């Protein structure tokens, strides 16, 4: 009976949450996320959650809040790790908070014996992550005003800051830099350095680890904290539900939320509520035997989803069966995989990241990032649960010695299960509390793809162009395979007639929980972007998109061809495309010929093939060769677009463009760089890079 009441409350909260979504959360102090709401409330908090963080901290006896602004889950993960460590090492009463769930106009009332930590990822062109937009606008706003109106308003606020960024982007770590600046300007006191993690250099994890120790020392000093022997304390309780079986209707077998459990989910479909979309069509784009690139058409006509040319689609992947098996096996849960369990937060501010009751199998298959690289800190946490003393010593060393960890682990592309297999020399790790995995592994993230179709041409069908991640690892028999792209490859194979697809020997539960994905479906949502064609089709466009970077430009060209067919005058449309060989991986070659029929000479595809001659030719070389024309088009206010590899290509294109501008306008290269900067600011230069 207790459960029934709970269910009704949960359902009520979902309805409230949904309503709040439609009203943009302005009517009540509830979040606009039906999913998060349901779980927070199941785990003990009361309905109609407050957006008052000070009140929340007082109520729950917390003296340290760790806010996160996260897009792909890493910042959220780091926030949880700080919370855990603050509690176990220093006895801080910590809580983690999603930035979008609170208001900030009473930050000035945060007492000085408390501390606020900010873990902030920078997204794309120096933008805040989706969940940090409102906070960012508030705190950096011109006329930010607080409840008490004192001056300087945040004098009592002690804060700690860490940023997650990528040095290949122009606005490196601008979120943490700007928030740090804004908080200090308002009188707040930063404790320790503002840390900056660099994904571009591949040192994010180590930057984080290197930053946090001096930060803890400074914080302990400031708050008079005493360090103690850190003992692991689980955040979640795992309760066996012996009266339930996987067939019981209330048991989640991978359904993302209550609506999905109970029937066909209704919109709004978003990052908390995917649409289970039929795949209308899929095919291979490469002719090379050893590599795959998938073209897929996702049908959104049965939903109220919409998109615009240049937007992104998110794919919600499923872990492969062999990796799920490997994981459950090494931690000794293989036999119990279908046991029904409830996961309960042991303290009110912790959120269970998936719906329960559920099974171990469903958690591991649908909700945890079990294939990602292992963090060194997690190795340190797991040392205590080693199968024997020798392994424990090795784990402790791996956890504490950066160089040793990198030498031992770096080259192997281990995921957590392979790591435990290797370090434990095959012994099972049955001592690790399951809670440690829920805390220590990121939740399985949707992957984004630049939509490769035009919404003018096919408003209800979204095209994806995805290259399959598969690479040979020295010293290992099986290749390393990316999570989402191999799942998509399996779906493609099934759609094309293979009843039991197994790309690279991997199998997937393609039918989904309770066969809900049967008939070739994939869970998706759409993310709107600012990567857009000019509203006037007469404006020239220059697009640079090698490899899968061509994805949005296929959409752009499709759209301009249609506009031409509809009688519009379409401006010059140049695509710089690069790949290895014309005969292997020239994406959409024949299709571009078709668009040429509509666009005539205004469409030009400039190609760079890197493996057709002894000299490697890339798109940036071709761009340079076309300096004169590019310079002229830019003076006619052409829009310039770059899509694809952020690490190298996008950067080099930026440099080449600055040179072109310098040359064509007779100014210095430094001035050329400045012009590119201004073009970016004016949206004349747009990037969609990853
Ligand atoms: P993952 O499993 O996520 O692995 C990705 C990489 O992480 C691996 O290649 C490897 O380098 C590293 N890695 C993962 N696990 C380990 C491990 N255990 N050890 C060591 N290293 C590891 N891609 C496209 O193909 N087409 C697009 O149009 C496209 N558009 C995008 C648009 C945006 C805005 C963004 C952010 C990304 C886009 N991507 C696109 C990339 C895409 O989102 C995925 O990142 C990509 O498809 C790989 O996903 P995956 O799940 O297969 O690989």
XYZ file of C-alpha atoms in Angstrom, residues 165-469:
305
model
C 37.177 23.604 -20.929
C 39.013 22.844 -24.110
C 41.996 24.921 -25.170
C 41.267 24.324 -28.834
C 38.288 26.632 -28.520
C 38.646 30.348 -28.709
C 36.958 31.052 -25.369
C 38.920 28.641 -23.233
C 37.239 28.020 -19.871
C 35.392 31.286 -20.169
C 32.590 30.114 -17.856
C 34.771 29.631 -14.808
C 36.821 32.713 -15.622
C 33.799 34.958 -15.995
C 31.914 33.553 -13.018
C 35.026 33.865 -10.842
C 35.422 37.458 -11.937
C 31.753 38.264 -11.430
C 31.627 36.724 -7.956
C 34.728 38.573 -6.830
C 33.403 41.795 -8.246
C 30.352 41.289 -6.059
C 32.603 40.938 -3.038
C 32.764 37.132 -2.703
C 35.969 35.458 -1.513
C 37.540 32.712 -3.548
C 39.315 29.971 -1.635
C 42.265 28.409 -3.447
C 42.903 28.869 -7.137
C 40.171 28.780 -9.780
C 41.088 25.477 -11.427
C 40.979 24.915 -15.173
C 40.741 21.472 -16.729
C 41.729 21.088 -20.366
C 39.986 18.486 -22.466
C 41.887 19.674 -25.523
C 45.182 18.556 -24.040
C 43.518 15.392 -22.736
C 44.471 16.306 -19.166
C 41.058 17.039 -17.678
C 41.193 14.376 -14.996
C 44.757 15.173 -13.962
C 44.085 18.918 -13.963
C 41.182 18.256 -11.639
C 43.219 16.064 -9.312
C 46.131 18.508 -9.273
C 43.808 21.405 -8.472
C 41.792 19.838 -5.720
C 44.470 18.998 -3.173
C 45.752 22.539 -2.648
C 42.122 23.685 -2.751
C 41.212 21.301 0.090
C 44.214 22.522 2.070
C 43.180 26.159 1.614
C 39.581 25.350 2.488
C 40.550 23.349 5.571
C 42.650 26.289 6.658
C 39.914 28.829 6.073
C 37.126 26.817 7.685
C 39.214 25.214 10.407
C 38.515 21.705 9.128
C 40.458 18.701 10.344
C 41.377 16.028 7.926
C 40.559 12.488 8.966
C 41.127 9.017 7.619
C 38.739 8.854 4.676
C 36.377 5.946 5.066
C 34.044 5.036 2.251
C 30.416 5.623 3.063
C 27.821 4.647 0.508
C 25.467 7.341 -0.741
C 22.850 4.860 -1.877
C 21.180 1.918 -0.246
C 20.423 -1.076 -2.447
C 17.311 -2.868 -1.273
C 16.348 -6.269 -2.633
C 12.722 -6.381 -3.675
C 12.074 -10.051 -3.315
C 8.355 -9.752 -3.943
C 8.997 -8.280 -7.393
C 10.192 -9.898 -10.610
C 11.385 -8.256 -13.824
C 7.908 -8.935 -15.170
C 6.217 -6.860 -12.480
C 4.723 -3.819 -14.184
C 6.285 -1.305 -11.809
C 9.838 -2.514 -12.447
C 11.946 -0.340 -14.771
C 13.889 -2.411 -17.264
C 15.572 0.543 -18.954
C 12.592 2.828 -19.464
C 13.903 6.357 -18.881
C 10.966 7.523 -16.791
C 7.496 6.742 -15.511
C 5.729 7.807 -18.696
C 7.812 5.385 -20.710
C 7.151 2.649 -18.190
C 3.426 3.088 -18.349
C 2.909 3.406 -22.067
C 3.743 5.607 -24.983
C 5.497 8.658 -23.574
C 4.138 12.033 -24.471
C 6.139 15.167 -25.098
C 7.710 17.487 -24.447
C 10.622 15.378 -25.535
C 13.886 16.728 -24.222
C 17.105 15.765 -22.505
C 15.097 14.090 -19.751
C 12.472 12.452 -21.885
C 13.506 10.905 -25.199
C 11.203 10.109 -28.090
C 11.420 6.485 -29.174
C 11.750 7.260 -32.860
C 11.346 4.827 -35.743
C 14.379 4.632 -38.008
C 12.992 5.117 -41.482
C 16.112 4.203 -43.390
C 19.800 3.555 -42.898
C 22.760 2.814 -45.106
C 26.538 2.677 -45.286
C 28.277 5.706 -46.767
C 31.864 4.464 -47.025
C 33.061 2.111 -49.705
C 36.217 1.354 -47.701
C 35.971 -2.133 -46.229
C 37.539 -1.412 -42.855
C 35.670 1.699 -41.819
C 32.012 2.576 -41.435
C 29.992 5.729 -41.705
C 26.268 5.488 -41.162
C 23.588 7.522 -42.822
C 20.369 7.229 -40.879
C 16.930 8.779 -41.242
C 15.043 9.198 -37.984
C 11.298 9.672 -38.330
C 9.882 12.249 -35.904
C 6.436 12.511 -37.525
C 4.794 10.633 -34.651
C 6.035 13.171 -32.127
C 5.703 16.892 -31.618
C 9.448 17.247 -32.099
C 10.669 19.736 -34.631
C 14.043 20.862 -35.839
C 15.724 23.508 -37.902
C 18.563 23.041 -40.336
C 21.793 23.145 -38.343
C 20.373 21.720 -35.087
C 21.679 18.652 -33.255
C 20.005 15.362 -32.552
C 20.850 13.397 -29.421
C 20.985 9.613 -29.543
C 20.415 7.715 -26.295
C 22.619 4.662 -26.615
C 22.541 1.250 -24.960
C 25.710 -0.467 -23.748
C 26.729 -3.556 -25.673
C 25.792 -6.938 -24.233
C 29.350 -8.204 -23.947
C 30.419 -5.150 -21.922
C 27.365 -5.464 -19.673
C 28.275 -9.138 -19.118
C 31.914 -8.345 -18.477
C 31.016 -5.713 -15.916
C 28.442 -7.790 -14.037
C 30.785 -10.759 -14.090
C 33.848 -9.054 -12.626
C 31.875 -7.582 -9.719
C 30.147 -10.902 -9.062
C 26.627 -9.868 -10.005
C 26.173 -11.911 -13.144
C 23.879 -14.414 -11.452
C 21.921 -11.639 -9.780
C 21.547 -9.528 -12.889
C 17.776 -9.879 -12.963
C 17.196 -9.362 -9.235
C 14.820 -6.525 -8.643
C 16.256 -3.782 -6.446
C 15.310 -0.360 -5.237
C 18.029 2.228 -4.958
C 17.468 4.773 -2.227
C 19.485 7.864 -1.490
C 20.764 7.710 2.074
C 20.550 11.423 2.379
C 17.916 13.816 1.133
C 20.012 15.913 -1.232
C 21.410 12.969 -3.215
C 19.581 11.966 -6.371
C 19.313 8.445 -7.696
C 20.299 8.916 -11.348
C 17.775 6.412 -12.743
C 14.283 5.239 -11.888
C 13.743 2.307 -9.543
C 12.708 -0.406 -8.724
C 14.877 -1.840 -11.438
C 17.411 -4.593 -12.082
C 21.215 -4.612 -12.061
C 21.089 -5.510 -15.726
C 18.957 -2.501 -16.619
C 21.116 -0.097 -14.594
C 24.303 -1.274 -16.246
C 22.874 -1.541 -19.764
C 20.929 1.711 -19.919
C 22.146 4.067 -17.240
C 25.864 3.859 -16.493
C 28.802 4.854 -18.664
C 30.601 1.525 -18.117
C 32.820 1.794 -21.208
C 34.441 5.155 -20.499
C 38.053 5.571 -19.363
C 38.722 4.891 -15.680
C 39.467 7.859 -13.458
C 42.503 7.634 -11.226
C 40.512 8.866 -8.260
C 38.018 6.052 -8.715
C 40.895 3.568 -8.667
C 41.916 5.039 -5.307
C 38.359 4.685 -3.990
C 38.108 1.065 -5.094
C 41.465 0.055 -3.559
C 39.791 -0.600 -0.202
C 37.617 -3.271 -1.831
C 40.399 -5.198 -3.537
C 40.190 -8.984 -3.579
C 43.552 -9.365 -1.792
C 46.357 -7.345 -0.225
C 48.645 -7.499 -3.224
C 45.955 -6.110 -5.507
C 45.143 -3.506 -2.897
C 48.741 -2.302 -2.875
C 48.714 -2.079 -6.659
C 45.398 -0.197 -6.687
C 46.645 2.226 -4.066
C 49.736 2.904 -6.117
C 47.680 3.351 -9.283
C 45.403 5.730 -7.431
C 48.174 7.868 -6.032
C 50.941 7.817 -8.638
C 50.002 9.783 -11.726
C 52.859 8.613 -13.902
C 52.487 4.984 -12.910
C 48.767 5.105 -13.649
C 49.351 6.569 -17.085
C 52.097 4.158 -18.000
C 50.091 1.146 -16.872
C 46.607 2.120 -17.975
C 47.014 4.701 -20.704
C 47.713 2.551 -23.761
C 45.034 -0.095 -23.166
C 41.753 1.790 -23.554
C 40.500 -0.016 -20.447
C 36.989 0.540 -19.289
C 36.191 -0.137 -15.637
C 35.574 -3.875 -16.032
C 38.677 -4.458 -18.141
C 40.655 -2.409 -15.640
C 39.444 -4.519 -12.708
C 40.131 -7.698 -14.675
C 43.672 -6.599 -15.409
C 44.602 -5.261 -11.974
C 42.848 -8.066 -10.086
C 44.502 -10.673 -12.312
C 41.143 -12.181 -13.087
C 39.871 -12.383 -9.504
C 36.328 -11.205 -8.929
C 35.759 -7.944 -7.110
C 32.821 -8.955 -4.953
C 33.536 -6.542 -2.085
C 32.704 -3.327 -3.928
C 29.376 -1.903 -2.764
C 27.176 -1.333 -5.819
C 26.598 2.210 -4.592
C 30.247 2.978 -5.390
C 29.528 2.411 -9.092
C 26.421 4.581 -9.063
C 28.513 7.326 -7.469
C 31.755 6.751 -9.328
C 30.610 6.178 -12.901
C 29.037 8.888 -15.024
C 25.482 8.276 -16.032
C 25.174 7.103 -19.611
C 25.068 10.218 -21.765
C 23.209 10.868 -24.990
C 25.555 11.536 -27.916
C 24.979 14.527 -30.162
C 25.034 14.538 -33.958
C 24.854 17.503 -36.302
C 21.665 17.005 -38.244
C 22.562 16.410 -41.886
C 19.217 17.220 -43.477
C 17.276 20.388 -44.187
C 14.070 21.030 -42.267
C 12.726 22.823 -45.317
C 13.056 19.635 -47.375
C 12.213 17.013 -44.763
C 10.716 18.598 -41.639
C 9.722 15.288 -40.090
C 12.760 13.208 -40.936
C 16.126 13.871 -39.381
C 19.292 12.665 -41.092
C 22.370 11.610 -39.152
C 25.860 11.106 -40.537
C 27.972 9.224 -38.014
C 31.371 7.667 -38.403
C 31.713 4.452 -36.408
C 34.359 4.498 -33.648
